[in-house]
Coordinates of C-alpha atoms in Angstrom, one line a residue:
E232 CA 20.8 22.4 29.1
L233 CA 17.3 22.0 30.4
W234 CA 17.8 18.2 30.5
R235 CA 21.0 18.6 32.5
A236 CA 19.2 21.0 34.9
G237 CA 16.5 18.3 35.5
L238 CA 13.7 20.4 33.9
V239 CA 13.0 17.9 31.1
D240 CA 13.3 14.1 31.0
R241 CA 14.6 12.4 27.9
V242 CA 12.0 9.9 26.6
R243 CA 13.9 8.7 23.5
G244 CA 16.1 10.2 20.8
E245 CA 15.3 14.0 20.7
R246 CA 11.9 13.6 22.5
Y247 CA 11.6 15.0 26.0
R248 CA 8.9 15.2 28.7
M249 CA 8.7 18.6 30.3
H250 CA 8.5 19.5 34.0
D251 CA 5.4 21.4 35.0
A252 CA 7.4 24.6 35.6
V253 CA 8.6 24.5 31.9
R254 CA 5.1 23.9 30.7
S255 CA 3.9 27.0 32.7
Y256 CA 6.7 29.1 31.3
A257 CA 6.1 27.9 27.7
A258 CA 2.3 28.7 28.1
A259 CA 3.1 32.2 29.3
R260 CA 5.5 32.9 26.4
L261 CA 2.9 31.5 24.0
A262 CA 0.3 33.9 25.3
A263 CA 2.7 36.8 25.1
D264 CA 4.4 36.2 21.8
E265 CA 2.1 34.2 19.6
D266 CA -1.2 34.9 17.9
R267 CA -3.8 33.0 20.0
A268 CA -5.9 32.0 16.9
G269 CA -2.8 30.7 15.1
A270 CA -1.7 28.7 18.1
A271 CA -5.2 27.2 18.5
A272 CA -5.2 26.3 14.7
A273 CA -1.8 24.6 15.0
H274 CA -2.9 22.6 18.0
E275 CA -6.0 21.5 16.1
R276 CA -3.8 20.4 13.2
L277 CA -1.7 18.4 15.7
I278 CA -4.9 16.7 17.2
R279 CA -6.2 15.9 13.7
T280 CA -2.9 14.4 12.6
Y281 CA -2.7 12.3 15.8
A282 CA -6.3 11.2 15.4
Q283 CA -5.8 10.1 11.8
L284 CA -2.6 8.2 12.6
A285 CA -3.9 6.6 15.9
D286 CA -7.1 5.6 14.2
T287 CA -5.3 4.0 11.3
V288 CA -3.2 2.0 13.8
I289 CA -6.2 0.7 15.7
G290 CA -8.0 0.1 12.4
M291 CA -5.1 -2.2 11.4
V292 CA -5.8 -4.2 14.6
D293 CA -9.6 -4.1 15.0
G294 CA -10.7 -3.6 11.3
R295 CA -13.5 -1.5 10.0
T296 CA -15.9 -1.2 12.9
S297 CA -18.5 1.5 13.3
T298 CA -16.1 3.6 15.4
R299 CA -13.7 4.0 12.5
A300 CA -15.5 2.7 9.4
G301 CA -15.3 6.1 7.7
T302 CA -11.7 6.8 8.6
Y303 CA -10.0 3.6 7.9
P304 CA -10.1 3.0 4.1
G305 CA -7.7 0.0 4.2
S306 CA -4.2 -0.8 3.2
G307 CA -3.7 2.3 1.1
A308 CA -4.2 4.5 4.1
V309 CA -1.6 2.4 6.0
A310 CA 1.0 2.8 3.3
G311 CA 0.2 6.5 3.0
H312 CA 0.9 7.1 6.6
G313 CA 4.3 5.3 6.3
F314 CA 3.5 2.3 8.5
T315 CA 5.3 -0.6 6.8
S316 CA 3.8 -3.2 9.1
L317 CA 1.4 -3.7 11.9
D318 CA 4.3 -4.2 14.3
A319 CA 5.8 -0.8 13.2
A320 CA 2.4 0.9 13.6
L321 CA 1.9 -0.4 17.1
R322 CA 5.4 0.5 18.1
W323 CA 4.8 4.1 16.9
L324 CA 1.6 4.4 18.9
E325 CA 3.2 2.9 22.0
D326 CA 6.1 5.4 21.8
E327 CA 3.8 8.3 21.1
S328 CA 0.9 7.6 23.4
S329 CA 2.1 9.8 26.3
F330 CA 2.6 12.7 24.0
I331 CA -0.9 12.2 22.6
T332 CA -2.3 12.3 26.1
A333 CA -0.4 15.5 26.8
A334 CA -1.8 17.1 23.6
L335 CA -5.3 16.2 24.6
R336 CA -5.0 18.2 27.8
H337 CA -5.3 21.4 25.8
A338 CA -8.0 20.5 23.4
E339 CA -10.5 23.2 24.2
G340 CA -12.1 24.6 21.0
V341 CA -10.6 21.8 18.8
D342 CA -13.0 20.0 16.4
Q343 CA -15.1 17.6 18.5
R344 CA -14.9 14.7 16.0
A345 CA -11.1 14.8 15.9
V346 CA -10.9 14.7 19.7
L347 CA -13.5 11.9 19.9
N348 CA -11.6 9.8 17.3
L349 CA -8.3 10.4 19.1
L350 CA -9.7 9.6 22.5
G351 CA -11.4 6.4 21.2
A352 CA -8.3 5.1 19.5
L353 CA -6.2 5.9 22.5
C354 CA -8.7 4.1 24.8
D355 CA -8.7 1.0 22.5
F356 CA -4.9 1.0 22.6
C357 CA -4.9 1.1 26.4
L358 CA -7.3 -1.8 26.5
L359 CA -5.1 -3.7 24.0
R360 CA -1.9 -3.1 25.9
G361 CA -3.6 -3.6 29.3
D362 CA -2.6 -0.1 30.3
L363 CA -5.6 0.4 32.6
Y364 CA -3.9 3.2 34.6
R365 CA -3.6 5.4 31.6
L366 CA -7.2 4.6 30.7
G367 CA -8.2 6.0 34.0
E368 CA -6.2 9.2 33.2
I369 CA -8.0 9.4 29.9
D370 CA -11.4 9.1 31.7
E371 CA -10.5 12.0 33.9
L372 CA -9.3 13.9 30.8
A373 CA -12.6 13.3 29.0
Q374 CA -14.5 14.7 32.0
A375 CA -12.3 17.9 31.9
V376 CA -12.3 18.5 28.2
R377 CA -14.9 21.2 27.3
T378 CA -16.4 20.7 23.9
T379 CA -19.8 20.9 22.4
G380 CA -20.0 17.1 22.4
Q381 CA -18.6 16.5 25.8
A382 CA -21.4 14.0 26.7
R383 CA -20.4 12.0 23.7
L384 CA -16.8 12.0 24.6
V385 CA -17.5 10.9 28.2
R386 CA -19.9 8.2 27.0
S387 CA -17.3 6.8 24.6
V388 CA -14.6 6.7 27.3
Q389 CA -17.1 5.2 29.9
W390 CA -17.8 2.3 27.6
R391 CA -14.1 1.5 27.5
T392 CA -13.7 1.9 31.3
G393 CA -16.6 -0.6 31.8
I394 CA -14.6 -3.0 29.7
A395 CA -11.5 -2.3 31.7
A396 CA -13.3 -3.0 35.0
R397 CA -14.4 -6.4 33.6
Q398 CA -10.7 -7.2 32.7
L399 CA -9.7 -6.3 36.3
G400 CA -12.4 -8.7 37.6
E401 CA -14.7 -5.9 38.9
L402 CA -17.7 -7.5 37.3
D403 CA -20.4 -5.7 39.3
K404 CA -18.8 -2.3 38.6
A405 CA -18.5 -3.2 34.9
R406 CA -22.1 -4.3 34.6
T407 CA -23.4 -1.1 36.3
T408 CA -21.2 1.1 34.1
L409 CA -22.1 -0.7 30.8
A410 CA -25.8 -0.8 31.6
S411 CA -25.7 3.0 32.1
V412 CA -23.8 3.5 28.8
V413 CA -26.4 1.4 27.0
D414 CA -29.2 3.6 28.3
Q415 CA -27.3 6.8 27.4
Y416 CA -26.8 5.6 23.8
F417 CA -30.5 4.6 23.4
E418 CA -31.5 8.0 24.8
D419 CA -29.3 9.7 22.3
R420 CA -30.8 7.4 19.5
H421 CA -27.3 6.2 18.7
E422 CA -28.1 2.6 17.7
A423 CA -24.6 1.6 16.6
G424 CA -23.1 2.7 19.9
A425 CA -25.9 1.1 21.9
A426 CA -25.3 -2.2 20.1
R427 CA -21.5 -2.1 20.9
A428 CA -22.3 -1.4 24.5
L429 CA -24.9 -4.2 24.6
V430 CA -22.3 -6.6 23.4
S431 CA -19.9 -5.5 26.2
L432 CA -22.7 -5.8 28.7
G433 CA -23.6 -9.3 27.4
I434 CA -19.9 -10.4 27.8
T435 CA -19.9 -9.1 31.4
L436 CA -23.2 -11.0 32.1
H437 CA -21.6 -14.1 30.6
H438 CA -18.6 -13.7 32.9
Q439 CA -21.0 -13.4 35.9
G440 CA -22.7 -16.6 34.9
N441 CA -26.0 -15.0 33.7
L442 CA -25.9 -17.0 30.5
A443 CA -29.5 -16.6 29.4
E444 CA -29.5 -12.8 29.8
A445 CA -26.1 -12.5 28.2
A446 CA -27.4 -14.3 25.1
A447 CA -30.5 -12.1 25.0
R448 CA -28.4 -8.9 25.2
I449 CA -25.9 -9.9 22.5
S450 CA -28.7 -11.1 20.3
E451 CA -30.4 -7.7 20.7
A452 CA -27.2 -6.1 19.6
I453 CA -26.9 -8.3 16.5
A454 CA -30.4 -7.3 15.5
L455 CA -29.3 -3.7 15.7
Q456 CA -26.2 -4.5 13.6
A457 CA -28.0 -5.9 10.6
P458 CA -27.1 -3.0 8.2
P459 CA -24.1 -4.0 5.9
E460 CA -22.0 -1.0 7.2
L461 CA -22.1 -2.5 10.7
A462 CA -20.7 -5.9 9.6
G463 CA -17.4 -5.3 11.4
D464 CA -19.3 -4.7 14.7
R465 CA -21.5 -7.7 14.0
A466 CA -18.4 -9.9 13.8
W467 CA -17.5 -9.1 17.4
A468 CA -21.0 -9.7 18.6
L469 CA -21.2 -13.1 16.8
H470 CA -18.1 -14.4 18.4
A471 CA -19.2 -13.2 21.9
L472 CA -22.6 -15.0 21.4
G473 CA -20.7 -18.1 20.2
A474 CA -18.8 -18.2 23.5
V475 CA -22.0 -17.9 25.5
E476 CA -23.7 -20.7 23.5
R477 CA -20.7 -22.9 23.9
D478 CA -20.9 -22.5 27.7
R479 CA -24.7 -23.2 27.4
T480 CA -23.6 -26.6 25.9
R481 CA -25.0 -25.6 22.4
V482 CA -21.8 -26.5 20.6
A483 CA -23.3 -26.8 17.1
E484 CA -24.8 -23.3 17.3
A485 CA -21.6 -21.9 18.9
R486 CA -19.5 -23.4 16.0
A487 CA -21.8 -21.9 13.4
L488 CA -21.7 -18.5 15.0
L489 CA -17.9 -18.5 15.4
E490 CA -17.3 -19.5 11.8
R491 CA -19.6 -16.7 10.6
S492 CA -17.8 -14.3 12.9
L493 CA -14.4 -15.4 11.5
A494 CA -15.5 -14.7 7.9
L495 CA -16.7 -11.2 8.8
H496 CA -13.6 -10.4 10.8
R497 CA -11.5 -11.3 7.7
E498 CA -13.7 -9.2 5.5
S499 CA -13.4 -6.2 7.8
G500 CA -9.6 -6.6 8.2
S501 CA -9.7 -7.3 12.0
V502 CA -6.6 -9.2 13.0
H503 CA -7.6 -8.9 16.7
G504 CA -11.2 -10.1 16.1
E505 CA -9.8 -13.1 14.2
A506 CA -7.6 -13.9 17.2
W507 CA -10.6 -14.0 19.6
A508 CA -12.8 -16.0 17.2
H509 CA -10.0 -18.6 16.8
F510 CA -9.6 -18.7 20.5
Q511 CA -13.3 -19.3 21.2
L512 CA -13.5 -21.9 18.4
G513 CA -10.6 -23.8 19.9
Q514 CA -12.6 -24.1 23.1
V515 CA -15.6 -25.5 21.2
F516 CA -13.4 -28.2 19.8
L517 CA -12.1 -29.0 23.3
R518 CA -15.7 -29.4 24.5
T519 CA -16.2 -32.1 21.9
G520 CA -12.9 -33.8 22.4
D521 CA -11.2 -32.8 19.2
V522 CA -7.8 -31.9 20.7
P523 CA -5.8 -31.6 17.4
R524 CA -8.2 -29.1 15.9
A525 CA -8.5 -27.3 19.2
E526 CA -4.7 -26.8 19.4
T527 CA -4.6 -25.7 15.8
E528 CA -7.2 -22.9 16.5
L529 CA -5.5 -21.9 19.7
R530 CA -2.1 -21.6 18.1
R531 CA -3.6 -19.4 15.4
A532 CA -5.0 -17.3 18.1
L533 CA -1.7 -17.1 19.9
D534 CA 0.1 -16.0 16.7
L535 CA -2.5 -13.3 16.0
Y536 CA -2.4 -12.0 19.6
G537 CA 1.4 -11.7 19.2
R538 CA 1.0 -9.7 16.0
T539 CA -1.3 -7.3 17.7
H540 CA 0.9 -7.0 20.8
D541 CA -2.0 -8.3 23.0
A542 CA -0.3 -9.8 26.0
R543 CA -3.6 -10.5 27.7
G544 CA -4.8 -12.5 24.8
E545 CA -1.6 -14.4 24.6
A546 CA -2.0 -15.4 28.3
W547 CA -5.5 -16.7 27.7
A548 CA -4.3 -18.7 24.7
L549 CA -1.5 -20.3 26.8
T550 CA -4.1 -21.2 29.4
Q551 CA -6.2 -23.0 26.9
L552 CA -3.2 -24.7 25.3
G553 CA -2.2 -26.0 28.7
R554 CA -5.7 -27.2 29.2
A555 CA -5.6 -29.0 25.8
R556 CA -2.5 -31.0 27.0
V557 CA -4.4 -32.1 30.0
V558 CA -7.4 -33.0 27.9
D559 CA -5.1 -35.1 25.7
G560 CA -3.8 -37.1 28.7
D561 CA -0.4 -35.3 28.8
P562 CA -0.6 -33.3 32.1
G563 CA 3.2 -32.6 32.5
P564 CA 3.5 -30.1 29.7
G565 CA 0.1 -28.9 30.6
V566 CA 1.2 -27.9 34.1
E567 CA 4.2 -26.0 32.6
R568 CA 2.1 -24.0 30.2
L569 CA -0.5 -23.3 32.8
R570 CA 2.1 -22.0 35.2
E571 CA 3.6 -19.8 32.5
A572 CA 0.1 -18.5 31.7
L573 CA -0.5 -17.8 35.4
A574 CA 2.5 -15.5 35.5
R575 CA 1.3 -13.7 32.3
H576 CA -2.2 -13.1 33.7
R577 CA -0.7 -11.7 36.9
E578 CA 1.5 -9.4 35.0
A579 CA -1.5 -8.2 33.0
E580 CA -3.6 -7.8 36.2
D581 CA -6.2 -10.1 34.7
A582 CA -8.0 -11.5 37.7
R583 CA -10.4 -13.7 35.6
G584 CA -7.5 -15.1 33.6
E585 CA -5.7 -15.9 36.8
A586 CA -8.7 -17.6 38.4
W587 CA -9.5 -19.8 35.3
T588 CA -5.8 -20.8 35.0
L589 CA -5.7 -21.9 38.6
Y590 CA -8.9 -23.9 38.0
H591 CA -7.3 -25.7 35.0
L592 CA -4.0 -26.1 36.9
G593 CA -6.0 -27.9 39.6
H594 CA -7.3 -30.4 37.0
A595 CA -3.7 -30.9 35.6
L596 CA -2.3 -31.6 39.1
E597 CA -5.1 -34.0 39.8
E598 CA -4.4 -35.8 36.5
Q599 CA -0.8 -36.2 37.7
G600 CA -2.1 -37.8 40.9
E601 CA -1.2 -34.8 43.1
R602 CA -4.6 -34.4 44.9
D603 CA -3.4 -32.2 47.7
P604 CA -2.0 -29.4 45.5
A605 CA -4.9 -29.9 43.2
V606 CA -7.3 -29.1 46.0
R607 CA -5.3 -26.0 47.0
E608 CA -5.3 -24.6 43.4
L609 CA -9.1 -25.3 43.0
E610 CA -9.8 -23.6 46.4
R611 CA -7.7 -20.5 45.3
A612 CA -9.8 -20.4 42.1
R613 CA -13.0 -20.7 44.1
T614 CA -12.0 -17.8 46.4
M615 CA -11.2 -15.6 43.4
F616 CA -14.4 -16.4 41.6
S617 CA -16.4 -15.7 44.8
R618 CA -14.6 -12.4 45.3
M619 CA -15.4 -11.2 41.7
R620 CA -18.9 -12.6 41.8
D621 CA -18.4 -14.9 38.8
V622 CA -21.2 -17.4 39.6
Y623 CA -20.4 -19.7 36.6
G624 CA -16.7 -19.9 37.6
L625 CA -17.7 -20.4 41.3
A626 CA -20.0 -23.2 40.4
C627 CA -17.4 -25.0 38.4
A628 CA -14.7 -24.5 41.1
R629 CA -17.1 -25.7 43.8
H630 CA -18.0 -28.8 41.8
H631 CA -14.4 -29.9 41.1
S632 CA -13.1 -28.9 44.5
G633 CA -15.9 -31.0 46.1
R634 CA -15.2 -34.0 43.8
V635 CA -11.4 -33.9 44.4
T636 CA -11.8 -33.3 48.2
R637 CA -14.2 -36.3 48.4
D638 CA -11.7 -38.6 46.6
Q639 CA -8.8 -37.2 48.5
R640 CA -10.3 -38.1 51.9
A641 CA -11.8 -41.4 50.7
A642 CA -8.3 -42.4 49.5
L643 CA -7.0 -42.0 53.1
T644 CA -9.9 -43.9 54.8
G645 CA -10.9 -46.4 52.1
N646 CA -14.5 -45.3 52.1
L647 CA -16.7 -42.2 51.5
R648 CA -17.9 -41.8 55.1
N649 CA -15.9 -38.6 55.7
S650 CA -17.5 -36.6 52.8
G651 CA -19.4 -33.9 54.7
F652 CA -17.5 -30.9 53.5
A653 CA -17.2 -32.2 50.0
R654 CA -20.9 -32.9 49.9
Q655 CA -21.7 -29.3 51.0
L656 CA -19.5 -27.9 48.2
L657 CA -21.4 -30.1 45.7
V658 CA -24.8 -29.0 47.1
D659 CA -23.7 -25.4 46.7
A660 CA -22.5 -26.0 43.2
R661 CA -25.8 -27.6 42.2
A662 CA -27.6 -24.6 43.5
D663 CA -25.3 -22.3 41.5
F664 CA -25.8 -24.3 38.3
R665 CA -29.6 -24.3 38.8
R666 CA -29.6 -20.5 39.4
I667 CA -27.8 -19.8 36.1
G668 CA -29.8 -22.4 34.2
L669 CA -26.9 -24.7 33.2
A670 CA -28.4 -28.2 33.0
H671 CA -25.0 -29.8 32.1
G672 CA -23.4 -28.6 35.4
E673 CA -26.3 -29.4 37.6
A674 CA -26.7 -32.9 36.1
W675 CA -23.0 -33.9 36.7
T676 CA -23.2 -32.4 40.2
C677 CA -26.2 -34.6 40.9
L678 CA -24.1 -37.7 39.9
E679 CA -21.2 -36.7 42.1
L680 CA -23.7 -36.2 45.0
A681 CA -25.2 -39.6 44.2
V682 CA -21.7 -41.2 44.6
V683 CA -21.4 -39.5 48.0
D684 CA -24.9 -40.7 49.1
G685 CA -24.4 -44.2 47.8
G686 CA -21.2 -44.5 49.7
N687 CA -22.8 -43.2 52.9
G688 CA -25.7 -45.7 53.1
R689 CA -28.3 -43.6 51.4
P690 CA -29.0 -45.5 48.2
A691 CA -32.6 -44.3 47.8
Q692 CA -31.5 -40.7 47.8
A693 CA -28.7 -41.6 45.4
V694 CA -31.2 -43.2 43.0
A695 CA -33.4 -40.1 43.1
L696 CA -30.3 -37.9 42.2
C697 CA -29.5 -40.2 39.2
E698 CA -33.1 -39.9 38.0
A699 CA -32.9 -36.1 38.3
A700 CA -29.6 -36.2 36.3
V701 CA -31.2 -38.4 33.5
G702 CA -33.9 -35.7 33.0
L703 CA -31.3 -32.9 33.0
F704 CA -29.1 -34.6 30.5
A705 CA -32.1 -35.4 28.2
S706 CA -33.2 -31.7 28.4
Y707 CA -30.2 -30.7 26.2
G708 CA -29.5 -34.0 24.4
D709 CA -26.4 -35.1 26.2
R710 CA -26.5 -38.9 25.6
R711 CA -23.0 -39.4 27.1
G712 CA -24.0 -38.0 30.4
E713 CA -27.4 -39.7 30.3
D714 CA -25.5 -43.1 29.9
W715 CA -23.6 -42.5 33.1
A716 CA -26.7 -41.4 35.0
R717 CA -28.6 -44.6 33.9
F718 CA -25.6 -46.8 34.7
L719 CA -25.0 -45.3 38.1
R720 CA -28.7 -45.9 38.8
C721 CA -28.3 -49.6 37.9
T722 CA -25.5 -50.0 40.4
L723 CA -27.6 -48.4 43.2
L724 CA -30.9 -50.2 42.6
P725 CA -30.0 -53.5 44.3
Y726 CA -29.2 -51.5 47.5
A727 CA -32.2 -49.1 47.3
S728 CA -34.7 -51.8 46.6
P729 CA -33.3 -55.2 47.9
G730 CA -36.3 -57.2 46.6
A731 CA -36.8 -56.4 43.0
G732 CA -33.8 -54.2 42.6
P733 CA -31.2 -56.7 41.3
E734 CA -33.5 -58.0 38.6
T735 CA -34.5 -54.5 37.6
A736 CA -30.8 -53.6 37.4
R737 CA -30.0 -56.5 35.2
A738 CA -32.8 -55.6 32.7
E739 CA -31.8 -51.9 32.7
L740 CA -28.1 -52.7 32.3
A741 CA -28.9 -55.0 29.3
A742 CA -31.0 -52.2 27.7
L743 CA -28.3 -49.7 28.3
A744 CA -25.6 -52.0 26.8
A745 CA -27.8 -52.6 23.7
A746 CA -28.5 -48.9 23.1
T747 CA -25.1 -47.9 21.7
H748 CA -24.4 -44.6 20.1
P749 CA -21.4 -42.6 18.8
A750 CA -21.2 -40.3 21.8
R751 CA -20.8 -43.1 24.4
D752 CA -17.9 -42.9 26.7
A753 CA -15.6 -46.0 26.1
R754 CA -15.0 -46.2 29.9
L755 CA -18.7 -46.6 30.5
T756 CA -18.7 -49.7 28.2
D757 CA -16.0 -51.2 30.3
C758 CA -17.7 -50.4 33.6
A759 CA -21.0 -51.8 32.3
E760 CA -19.3 -55.1 31.4
A761 CA -17.6 -55.4 34.8
Y762 CA -20.9 -54.7 36.7
G763 CA -22.7 -57.2 34.5
V764 CA -20.3 -59.9 35.8
I765 CA -21.0 -58.8 39.4
L766 CA -24.7 -58.9 38.8
A767 CA -24.4 -62.4 37.2
R768 CA -22.6 -63.7 40.3
G769 CA -25.4 -62.3 42.5
V770 CA -25.6 -59.2 44.7
D771 CA -26.6 -59.5 48.3
P772 CA -27.3 -56.0 49.6
V773 CA -27.5 -57.2 53.2
Q774 CA -23.9 -58.4 53.1
G775 CA -22.2 -55.2 52.2
D776 CA -22.3 -51.5 51.2
W777 CA -22.6 -50.2 47.7
P778 CA -19.3 -51.0 46.0
G779 CA -19.4 -48.4 43.1
W780 CA -16.7 -46.1 44.3
R781 CA -14.5 -48.8 45.7
L782 CA -14.5 -50.7 42.4
S783 CA -14.1 -47.4 40.3
L784 CA -17.5 -48.0 38.7
V785 CA -18.2 -44.2 38.8
P786 CA -17.7 -41.4 36.3
N787 CA -14.4 -39.5 36.6
R788 CA -13.4 -36.0 35.6
H789 CA -12.8 -37.1 32.0
S790 CA -16.3 -38.6 31.8
R791 CA -17.8 -35.2 32.6
E792 CA -15.6 -33.0 30.4
I793 CA -16.7 -34.2 26.9
L794 CA -20.2 -33.0 25.8
G795 CA -22.2 -35.9 24.4
V796 CA -24.1 -33.6 22.0
P797 CA -23.6 -33.4 18.2
P798 CA -20.9 -30.8 17.4
A799 CA -22.7 -29.9 14.2
P800 CA -26.2 -30.5 12.9
G801 CA -26.4 -34.1 12.0
G802 CA -22.8 -34.7 13.1
V803 CA -21.3 -37.1 15.6
P804 CA -18.8 -36.2 18.3
P805 CA -15.2 -36.3 17.1
A806 CA -14.1 -38.3 20.1
A807 CA -16.3 -41.1 18.9
E808 CA -15.0 -40.8 15.3
S809 CA -11.3 -40.7 16.1
G810 CA -11.0 -42.5 19.5
V811 CA -9.7 -39.3 21.1
P812 CA -9.8 -39.8 24.9
P813 CA -12.9 -38.3 26.4
T814 CA -11.3 -35.3 28.2
A815 CA -12.4 -31.7 27.8
E816 CA -14.5 -29.2 29.7

């Protein structure tokens, strides 16, 4: 009757959501007809039951972390609560989450630990499902709940809201919130909580391009997580640090960290943690050109995200799988996957995911020969990175937008004379890479600037840029990039120094050709042979401009994307072992 009168809404089956007028009436009847102490005890039992069930569900996803190590004993608890599978458990929590939120609105006087456990599990579920609106509601709820441990409740929820802000692309807000939470945990001498918040802060700093500080913060957290009982927390920190080290071009260290993380996630029963570790590991293999292994890791991640109902993670995995197709020289399917991932990111309101997918889509379109739409997508990515203050993403987008814009305009005119705007983008990208301390990005930007200067009659400046790139590549051991810097210098020397330049170029080119190594780009070998023929015929700098760009004797996007550093201690790059095309970021 109430439903027909519009005073309750049917949710499913025999479950209804009440109108506020019905709630008020029920509260008045409760106060008049029921024993207040008995009603409060019943409500506490409800909260405890919800807390135990919700904590079990999230424990099945995230494993035995410090937030639930004592309340998630393992598979026995799962069977005892009647959850036959992870999928069934997540469906139950999804169906029940609105009722749990309603129950928490009247939690005054309820055991603080039960309320804290329930709030934490519900926050984690909101992050998993991307339900950031409800997370905001829970934040307000935590502020309103009056318990003896209210500060602890608020701090726990604030930590999750900081993570949510990062997911929405509000990186400055996330950093401020998480830094405050770290301080609060340290003031309370809660080291496990401080370590968790430090990891979240480190991930945010990573997303902003502050790679050195990100690594320092996460390393500080790992030191705090040394006790065996915090192994589950340490697994999450290790895979976060592995991602940072990968982007700092330390692929051997990144791989070791991620493999340790994967083992700990399995020990702690964290399906979700395994997914993220496989996802990060897949990107390590892309950086070294091992596409088959990368796709294997990324497909494992996609499967595990599906099992945990993480739509956001699935979108990220699709982005990287699309990128892998481009890396493998198959841009058609790559474009399809990237467009699908783009729609998924928008549905999840993941601004960072959308920006990085646009960035990789620009690469895929360039690979298909569609330079105009490629520039448009890279510019859209650049705008989004700038808006969210992601310096690392902004530097990468500026670099590639400048490079493609240069080639786009040069293709129309037949020369590099109209490269002013592209050059400014590359100058800005170089400054960004230098600011965040990423030698790899700065070195390759120097080479792209050298191409512009060489094609605009400034060979001396171009040679200086090549020499700067040689030093940057050598600083982190990238022999592949160093080869290109030395080769480009050889092509420019005859024009920078008409007297001794040609002879010096012949000597340096011969030395470069003789110093072979496993990481060498096969395309560079071809270019060196071609330029050797040109030098043998004789170069007259007075008779013409530098021919490097016109004859395609310059590095392309593929040349940059593979890291020429050993993927493991004492190892050699897989691209050199298997002949995989040199194509990954």
